[in-house]
């Protein structure tokens, strides 16, 4: 699948999240904090995708990779939120603020892992020998 199609699909995800936040009625059990977090992270995902696209147009592959990883981490947060809501509910109990914070933790955890992966030194396997074999090595 061409990368441009994926970037457009990601932008559709981000804009639909923003649209639903702004124009759909809030679900029971959600509060103002979650409303703000959805606006922030939906906008951040769109910005990451645009910055990633502009970076690849400049042929800055490292920046493109970093921005796309960040966008993916934001988009993937819904899966992480399934865990953070369960853990948050078990620790803090029911409540709108606790639920909103647990959902926000999903985005924060994903972005933290993405940043850690981007900033950690590359772990490379030792290169395989490509030249002539060493003396005494079995052939």
GROMACS .gro file of N, CA and C in nm:
model
  417
    1UNK      N    1   0.085  -0.117   0.000
    1UNK     CA    2   0.000   0.000   0.000
    1UNK      C    3   0.090   0.123   0.000
    2UNK      N    4   0.065   0.216  -0.090
    2UNK     CA    5   0.150   0.335  -0.095
    2UNK      C    6   0.144   0.415   0.036
    3UNK      N    7   0.258   0.470   0.071
    3UNK     CA    8   0.269   0.543   0.197
    3UNK      C    9   0.175   0.663   0.202
    4UNK      N   10   0.151   0.726   0.089
    4UNK     CA   11   0.061   0.842   0.089
    4UNK      C   12  -0.081   0.802   0.128
    5UNK      N   13  -0.122   0.684   0.087
    5UNK     CA   14  -0.256   0.635   0.124
    5UNK      C   15  -0.263   0.616   0.275
    6UNK      N   16  -0.157   0.563   0.333
    6UNK     CA   17  -0.154   0.543   0.478
    6UNK      C   18  -0.156   0.677   0.552
    7UNK      N   19  -0.083   0.775   0.500
    7UNK     CA   20  -0.082   0.907   0.564
    7UNK      C   21  -0.220   0.970   0.558
    8UNK      N   22  -0.287   0.959   0.445
    8UNK     CA   23  -0.422   1.014   0.432
    8UNK      C   24  -0.518   0.940   0.524
    9UNK      N   25  -0.505   0.808   0.533
    9UNK     CA   26  -0.590   0.731   0.624
    9UNK      C   27  -0.567   0.775   0.769
   10UNK      N   28  -0.442   0.798   0.806
   10UNK     CA   29  -0.413   0.846   0.941
   10UNK      C   30  -0.474   0.982   0.967
   11UNK      N   31  -0.468   1.071   0.868
   11UNK     CA   32  -0.531   1.202   0.883
   11UNK      C   33  -0.682   1.190   0.896
   12UNK      N   34  -0.741   1.096   0.824
   12UNK     CA   35  -0.886   1.073   0.838
   12UNK      C   36  -0.920   1.025   0.979
   13UNK      N   37  -0.836   0.941   1.036
   13UNK     CA   38  -0.857   0.894   1.173
   13UNK      C   39  -0.849   1.012   1.270
   14UNK      N   40  -0.746   1.094   1.255
   14UNK     CA   41  -0.728   1.208   1.346
   14UNK      C   42  -0.842   1.309   1.333
   15UNK      N   43  -0.880   1.341   1.210
   15UNK     CA   44  -0.987   1.440   1.192
   15UNK      C   45  -1.122   1.384   1.234
   16UNK      N   46  -1.145   1.254   1.215
   16UNK     CA   47  -1.273   1.198   1.261
   16UNK      C   48  -1.278   1.198   1.414
   17UNK      N   49  -1.165   1.175   1.479
   17UNK     CA   50  -1.162   1.183   1.626
   17UNK      C   51  -1.194   1.324   1.673
   18UNK      N   52  -1.136   1.422   1.607
   18UNK     CA   53  -1.165   1.562   1.641
   18UNK      C   54  -1.312   1.595   1.614
   19UNK      N   55  -1.362   1.551   1.500
   19UNK     CA   56  -1.502   1.577   1.463
   19UNK      C   57  -1.597   1.518   1.567
   20UNK      N   58  -1.574   1.392   1.602
   20UNK     CA   59  -1.663   1.327   1.699
   20UNK      C   60  -1.653   1.393   1.836
   21UNK      N   61  -1.536   1.436   1.875
   21UNK     CA   62  -1.521   1.505   2.003
   21UNK      C   63  -1.598   1.636   2.004
   22UNK      N   64  -1.588   1.710   1.896
   22UNK     CA   65  -1.650   1.842   1.890
   22UNK      C   66  -1.801   1.839   1.868
   23UNK      N   67  -1.850   1.744   1.788
   23UNK     CA   68  -1.989   1.751   1.743
   23UNK      C   69  -2.080   1.639   1.792
   24UNK      N   70  -2.027   1.538   1.858
   24UNK     CA   71  -2.112   1.433   1.913
   24UNK      C   72  -2.132   1.458   2.062
   25UNK      N   73  -2.243   1.412   2.112
   25UNK     CA   74  -2.271   1.427   2.255
   25UNK      C   75  -2.177   1.337   2.335
   26UNK      N   76  -2.126   1.392   2.444
   26UNK     CA   77  -2.034   1.316   2.529
   26UNK      C   78  -2.106   1.196   2.590
   27UNK      N   79  -2.035   1.087   2.602
   27UNK     CA   80  -2.090   0.966   2.661
   27UNK      C   81  -2.097   0.980   2.813
   28UNK      N   82  -2.197   0.917   2.875
   28UNK     CA   83  -2.203   0.920   3.022
   28UNK      C   84  -2.076   0.860   3.081
   29UNK      N   85  -2.028   0.920   3.188
   29UNK     CA   86  -1.908   0.871   3.253
   29UNK      C   87  -1.780   0.934   3.202
   30UNK      N   88  -1.793   1.029   3.109
   30UNK     CA   89  -1.675   1.101   3.062
   30UNK      C   90  -1.686   1.247   3.105
   31UNK      N   91  -1.571   1.309   3.127
   31UNK     CA   92  -1.573   1.446   3.177
   31UNK      C   93  -1.501   1.544   3.087
   32UNK      N   94  -1.487   1.662   3.138
   32UNK     CA   95  -1.423   1.769   3.064
   32UNK      C   96  -1.276   1.743   3.035
   33UNK      N   97  -1.208   1.674   3.127
   33UNK     CA   98  -1.067   1.642   3.105
   33UNK      C   99  -1.050   1.554   2.981
   34UNK      N  100  -1.133   1.454   2.966
   34UNK     CA  101  -1.122   1.366   2.849
   34UNK      C  102  -1.152   1.443   2.721
   35UNK      N  103  -1.246   1.536   2.726
   35UNK     CA  104  -1.278   1.620   2.611
   35UNK      C  105  -1.151   1.696   2.565
   36UNK      N  106  -1.083   1.757   2.660
   36UNK     CA  107  -0.961   1.832   2.629
   36UNK      C  108  -0.852   1.738   2.579
   37UNK      N  109  -0.835   1.623   2.644
   37UNK     CA  110  -0.732   1.528   2.603
   37UNK      C  111  -0.756   1.478   2.461
   38UNK      N  112  -0.881   1.453   2.426
   38UNK     CA  113  -0.913   1.408   2.290
   38UNK      C  114  -0.878   1.515   2.187
   39UNK      N  115  -0.906   1.641   2.221
   39UNK     CA  116  -0.869   1.750   2.129
   39UNK      C  117  -0.718   1.762   2.115
   40UNK      N  118  -0.648   1.752   2.227
   40UNK     CA  119  -0.502   1.764   2.225
   40UNK      C  120  -0.438   1.651   2.146
   41UNK      N  121  -0.475   1.526   2.176
   41UNK     CA  122  -0.410   1.414   2.111
   41UNK      C  123  -0.457   1.393   1.968
   42UNK      N  124  -0.581   1.428   1.936
   42UNK     CA  125  -0.625   1.423   1.796
   42UNK      C  126  -0.550   1.524   1.712
   43UNK      N  127  -0.533   1.644   1.766
   43UNK     CA  128  -0.456   1.747   1.696
   43UNK      C  129  -0.309   1.707   1.685
   44UNK      N  130  -0.256   1.649   1.792
   44UNK     CA  131  -0.116   1.606   1.790
   44UNK      C  132  -0.092   1.497   1.687
   45UNK      N  133  -0.186   1.405   1.673
   45UNK     CA  134  -0.171   1.299   1.573
   45UNK      C  135  -0.170   1.358   1.433
   46UNK      N  136  -0.262   1.450   1.406
   46UNK     CA  137  -0.265   1.514   1.275
   46UNK      C  138  -0.136   1.591   1.250
   47UNK      N  139  -0.088   1.662   1.350
   47UNK     CA  140   0.037   1.739   1.335
   47UNK      C  141   0.156   1.647   1.309
   48UNK      N  142   0.162   1.535   1.381
   48UNK     CA  143   0.272   1.440   1.359
   48UNK      C  144   0.271   1.385   1.217
   49UNK      N  145   0.153   1.355   1.165
   49UNK     CA  146   0.143   1.304   1.029
   49UNK      C  147   0.186   1.409   0.927
   50UNK      N  148   0.144   1.531   0.946
   50UNK     CA  149   0.183   1.639   0.854
   50UNK      C  150   0.333   1.663   0.862
   51UNK      N  151   0.387   1.668   0.983
   51UNK     CA  152   0.532   1.687   0.999
   51UNK      C  153   0.611   1.570   0.940
   52UNK      N  154   0.560   1.449   0.955
   52UNK     CA  155   0.625   1.333   0.895
   52UNK      C  156   0.624   1.338   0.744
   53UNK      N  157   0.513   1.381   0.687
   53UNK     CA  158   0.502   1.392   0.542
   53UNK      C  159   0.597   1.500   0.489
   54UNK      N  160   0.600   1.614   0.556
   54UNK     CA  161   0.690   1.721   0.510
   54UNK      C  162   0.837   1.680   0.527
   55UNK      N  163   0.867   1.603   0.629
   55UNK     CA  164   1.006   1.557   0.648
   55UNK      C  165   1.048   1.465   0.535
   56UNK      N  166   0.962   1.375   0.494
   56UNK     CA  167   1.000   1.282   0.387
   56UNK      C  168   1.010   1.356   0.254
   57UNK      N  169   0.933   1.460   0.236
   57UNK     CA  170   0.944   1.541   0.114
   57UNK      C  171   1.080   1.612   0.109
   58UNK      N  172   1.135   1.645   0.228
   58UNK     CA  173   1.269   1.705   0.237
   58UNK      C  174   1.378   1.599   0.232
   59UNK      N  175   1.338   1.473   0.225
   59UNK     CA  176   1.427   1.357   0.227
   59UNK      C  177   1.498   1.341   0.362
   60UNK      N  178   1.433   1.387   0.467
   60UNK     CA  179   1.484   1.369   0.603
   60UNK      C  180   1.416   1.245   0.661
   61UNK      N  181   1.471   1.130   0.630
   61UNK     CA  182   1.408   1.003   0.664
   61UNK      C  183   1.404   0.981   0.815
   62UNK      N  184   1.507   1.023   0.886
   62UNK     CA  185   1.509   1.004   1.031
   62UNK      C  186   1.396   1.083   1.097
   63UNK      N  187   1.376   1.207   1.057
   63UNK     CA  188   1.266   1.288   1.113
   63UNK      C  189   1.132   1.230   1.072
   64UNK      N  190   1.120   1.186   0.947
   64UNK     CA  191   0.996   1.124   0.899
   64UNK      C  192   0.960   1.003   0.986
   65UNK      N  193   1.058   0.918   1.009
   65UNK     CA  194   1.037   0.797   1.089
   65UNK      C  195   0.991   0.833   1.230
   66UNK      N  196   1.056   0.932   1.291
   66UNK     CA  197   1.022   0.971   1.428
   66UNK      C  198   0.880   1.026   1.435
   67UNK      N  199   0.843   1.114   1.342
   67UNK     CA  200   0.707   1.171   1.346
   67UNK      C  201   0.601   1.065   1.320
   68UNK      N  202   0.628   0.972   1.231
   68UNK     CA  203   0.530   0.868   1.203
   68UNK      C  204   0.516   0.770   1.319
   69UNK      N  205   0.624   0.743   1.388
   69UNK     CA  206   0.616   0.656   1.507
   69UNK      C  207   0.532   0.724   1.614
   70UNK      N  208   0.550   0.854   1.632
   70UNK     CA  209   0.469   0.927   1.730
   70UNK      C  210   0.321   0.925   1.692
   71UNK      N  211   0.292   0.947   1.565
   71UNK     CA  212   0.152   0.944   1.520
   71UNK      C  213   0.091   0.806   1.543
   72UNK      N  214   0.167   0.702   1.513
   72UNK     CA  215   0.118   0.565   1.533
   72UNK      C  216   0.094   0.538   1.682
   73UNK      N  217   0.183   0.586   1.767
   73UNK     CA  218   0.167   0.566   1.912
   73UNK      C  219   0.039   0.632   1.962
   74UNK      N  220   0.008   0.750   1.912
   74UNK     CA  221  -0.116   0.817   1.951
   74UNK      C  222  -0.236   0.739   1.902
   75UNK      N  223  -0.232   0.696   1.776
   75UNK     CA  224  -0.344   0.622   1.719
   75UNK      C  225  -0.367   0.487   1.786
   76UNK      N  226  -0.263   0.428   1.836
   76UNK     CA  227  -0.272   0.296   1.898
   76UNK      C  228  -0.318   0.301   2.044
   77UNK      N  229  -0.333   0.420   2.097
   77UNK     CA  230  -0.363   0.436   2.240
   77UNK      C  231  -0.496   0.373   2.281
   78UNK      N  232  -0.590   0.360   2.190
   78UNK     CA  233  -0.718   0.299   2.228
   78UNK      C  234  -0.698   0.158   2.283
   79UNK      N  235  -0.605   0.085   2.226
   79UNK     CA  236  -0.576  -0.049   2.278
   79UNK      C  237  -0.513  -0.045   2.415
   80UNK      N  238  -0.424   0.049   2.437
   80UNK     CA  239  -0.359   0.064   2.567
   80UNK      C  240  -0.459   0.109   2.673
   81UNK      N  241  -0.556   0.191   2.632
   81UNK     CA  242  -0.657   0.240   2.726
   81UNK      C  243  -0.741   0.127   2.784
   82UNK      N  244  -0.755   0.018   2.713
   82UNK     CA  245  -0.828  -0.096   2.768
   82UNK      C  246  -0.759  -0.147   2.894
   83UNK      N  247  -0.627  -0.143   2.896
   83UNK     CA  248  -0.552  -0.185   3.014
   83UNK      C  249  -0.549  -0.076   3.121
   84UNK      N  250  -0.524   0.048   3.080
   84UNK     CA  251  -0.512   0.154   3.180
   84UNK      C  252  -0.645   0.180   3.250
   85UNK      N  253  -0.756   0.163   3.180
   85UNK     CA  254  -0.886   0.182   3.246
   85UNK      C  255  -0.911   0.073   3.349
   86UNK      N  256  -0.876  -0.049   3.315
   86UNK     CA  257  -0.894  -0.158   3.412
   86UNK      C  258  -0.806  -0.142   3.534
   87UNK      N  259  -0.682  -0.109   3.510
   87UNK     CA  260  -0.588  -0.090   3.622
   87UNK      C  261  -0.628   0.033   3.703
   88UNK      N  262  -0.661   0.143   3.635
   88UNK     CA  263  -0.702   0.265   3.704
   88UNK      C  264  -0.827   0.244   3.786
   89UNK      N  265  -0.923   0.169   3.731
   89UNK     CA  266  -1.046   0.140   3.805
   89UNK      C  267  -1.020   0.056   3.928
   90UNK      N  268  -0.928  -0.039   3.915
   90UNK     CA  269  -0.896  -0.124   4.030
   90UNK      C  270  -0.823  -0.046   4.140
   91UNK      N  271  -0.740   0.049   4.101
   91UNK     CA  272  -0.663   0.124   4.200
   91UNK      C  273  -0.743   0.240   4.257
   92UNK      N  274  -0.806   0.320   4.169
   92UNK     CA  275  -0.870   0.443   4.213
   92UNK      C  276  -1.022   0.433   4.228
   93UNK      N  277  -1.080   0.323   4.183
   93UNK     CA  278  -1.224   0.306   4.193
   93UNK      C  279  -1.297   0.379   4.082
   94UNK      N  280  -1.429   0.374   4.087
   94UNK     CA  281  -1.507   0.439   3.982
   94UNK      C  282  -1.505   0.590   3.998
   95UNK      N  283  -1.537   0.657   3.893
   95UNK     CA  284  -1.543   0.803   3.896
   95UNK      C  285  -1.502   0.860   3.762
   96UNK      N  286  -1.558   0.973   3.729
   96UNK     CA  287  -1.532   1.036   3.599
   96UNK      C  288  -1.386   1.078   3.589
   97UNK      N  289  -1.334   1.145   3.690
   97UNK     CA  290  -1.196   1.192   3.684
   97UNK      C  291  -1.099   1.075   3.674
   98UNK      N  292  -1.121   0.970   3.753
   98UNK     CA  293  -1.033   0.853   3.748
   98UNK      C  294  -1.037   0.789   3.610
   99UNK      N  295  -1.155   0.780   3.549
   99UNK     CA  296  -1.168   0.721   3.416
   99UNK      C  297  -1.099   0.808   3.311
  100UNK      N  298  -1.116   0.939   3.321
  100UNK     CA  299  -1.051   1.030   3.226
  100UNK      C  300  -0.899   1.022   3.238
  101UNK      N  301  -0.848   1.018   3.359
  101UNK     CA  302  -0.704   1.007   3.380
  101UNK      C  303  -0.650   0.873   3.329
  102UNK      N  304  -0.726   0.768   3.348
  102UNK     CA  305  -0.683   0.636   3.300
  102UNK      C  306  -0.675   0.635   3.148
  103UNK      N  307  -0.771   0.698   3.082
  103UNK     CA  308  -0.767   0.706   2.935
  103UNK      C  309  -0.648   0.791   2.891
  104UNK      N  310  -0.625   0.902   2.960
  104UNK     CA  311  -0.510   0.987   2.927
  104UNK      C  312  -0.379   0.913   2.945
  105UNK      N  313  -0.373   0.825   3.044
  105UNK     CA  314  -0.252   0.747   3.067
  105UNK      C  315  -0.218   0.659   2.946
  106UNK      N  316  -0.319   0.613   2.875
  106UNK     CA  317  -0.294   0.532   2.755
  106UNK      C  318  -0.213   0.609   2.652
  107UNK      N  319  -0.251   0.734   2.627
  107UNK     CA  320  -0.176   0.816   2.531
  107UNK      C  321  -0.035   0.845   2.583
  108UNK      N  322  -0.026   0.879   2.711
  108UNK     CA  323   0.104   0.915   2.768
  108UNK      C  324   0.199   0.795   2.766
  109UNK      N  325   0.150   0.678   2.803
  109UNK     CA  326   0.234   0.558   2.803
  109UNK      C  327   0.284   0.528   2.662
  110UNK      N  328   0.194   0.531   2.564
  110UNK     CA  329   0.235   0.501   2.427
  110UNK      C  330   0.340   0.599   2.375
  111UNK      N  331   0.319   0.728   2.403
  111UNK     CA  332   0.417   0.827   2.357
  111UNK      C  333   0.550   0.812   2.431
  112UNK      N  334   0.544   0.777   2.558
  112UNK     CA  335   0.668   0.757   2.635
  112UNK      C  336   0.747   0.639   2.578
  113UNK      N  337   0.678   0.530   2.545
  113UNK     CA  338   0.746   0.414   2.486
  113UNK      C  339   0.803   0.450   2.349
  114UNK      N  340   0.727   0.525   2.270
  114UNK     CA  341   0.775   0.566   2.138
  114UNK      C  342   0.901   0.653   2.151
  115UNK      N  343   0.898   0.749   2.242
  115UNK     CA  344   1.015   0.836   2.261
  115UNK      C  345   1.134   0.756   2.312
  116UNK      N  346   1.109   0.663   2.402
  116UNK     CA  347   1.217   0.578   2.451
  116UNK      C  348   1.279   0.501   2.335
  117UNK      N  349   1.195   0.443   2.250
  117UNK     CA  350   1.245   0.366   2.136
  117UNK      C  351   1.322   0.455   2.038
  118UNK      N  352   1.275   0.576   2.018
  118UNK     CA  353   1.343   0.667   1.927
  118UNK      C  354   1.477   0.714   1.982
  119UNK      N  355   1.489   0.728   2.112
  119UNK     CA  356   1.610   0.784   2.172
  119UNK      C  357   1.710   0.679   2.219
  120UNK      N  358   1.667   0.554   2.228
  120UNK     CA  359   1.761   0.451   2.275
  120UNK      C  360   1.859   0.418   2.162
  121UNK      N  361   1.982   0.385   2.200
  121UNK     CA  362   2.080   0.353   2.095
  121UNK      C  363   2.038   0.228   2.019
  122UNK      N  364   2.071   0.228   1.894
  122UNK     CA  365   2.033   0.114   1.809
  122UNK      C  366   2.103  -0.012   1.858
  123UNK      N  367   2.026  -0.116   1.866
  123UNK     CA  368   2.082  -0.246   1.905
  123UNK      C  369   2.102  -0.325   1.776
  124UNK      N  370   2.226  -0.340   1.741
  124UNK     CA  371   2.256  -0.406   1.614
  124UNK      C  372   2.321  -0.542   1.639
  125UNK      N  373   2.292  -0.631   1.551
  125UNK     CA  374   2.357  -0.762   1.555
  125UNK      C  375   2.497  -0.746   1.497
  126UNK      N  376   2.590  -0.828   1.543
  126UNK     CA  377   2.723  -0.820   1.483
  126UNK      C  378   2.715  -0.854   1.335
  127UNK      N  379   2.793  -0.783   1.258
  127UNK     CA  380   2.793  -0.806   1.113
  127UNK      C  381   2.852  -0.943   1.082
  128UNK      N  382   2.794  -1.008   0.985
  128UNK     CA  383   2.848  -1.136   0.940
  128UNK      C  384   2.969  -1.110   0.852
  129UNK      N  385   3.070  -1.195   0.861
  129UNK     CA  386   3.188  -1.174   0.775
  129UNK      C  387   3.150  -1.195   0.629
  130UNK      N  388   3.199  -1.104   0.546
  130UNK     CA  389   3.169  -1.114   0.403
  130UNK      C  390   3.294  -1.140   0.322
  131UNK      N  391   3.410  -1.119   0.381
  131UNK     CA  392   3.537  -1.136   0.309
  131UNK      C  393   3.583  -1.281   0.313
  132UNK      N  394   3.707  -1.303   0.274
  132UNK     CA  395   3.762  -1.440   0.275
  132UNK      C  396   3.767  -1.491   0.419
  133UNK      N  397   3.751  -1.620   0.432
  133UNK     CA  398   3.752  -1.682   0.564
  133UNK      C  399   3.890  -1.671   0.626
  134UNK      N  400   3.894  -1.669   0.758
  134UNK     CA  401   4.019  -1.659   0.830
  134UNK      C  402   4.094  -1.791   0.818
  135UNK      N  403   4.226  -1.781   0.833
  135UNK     CA  404   4.308  -1.902   0.828
  135UNK      C  405   4.272  -1.995   0.942
  136UNK      N  406   4.259  -2.117   0.914
  136UNK     CA  407   4.230  -2.218   1.015
  136UNK      C  408   4.080  -2.235   1.040
  137UNK      N  409   3.997  -2.153   0.979
  137UNK     CA  410   3.853  -2.168   0.996
  137UNK      C  411   3.803  -2.280   0.907
  138UNK      N  412   3.711  -2.361   0.956
  138UNK     CA  413   3.662  -2.469   0.871
  138UNK      C  414   3.587  -2.415   0.751
  139UNK      N  415   3.600  -2.487   0.638
  139UNK     CA  416   3.531  -2.439   0.519
  139UNK      C  417   3.408  -2.516   0.487
   0.00000   0.00000   0.00000
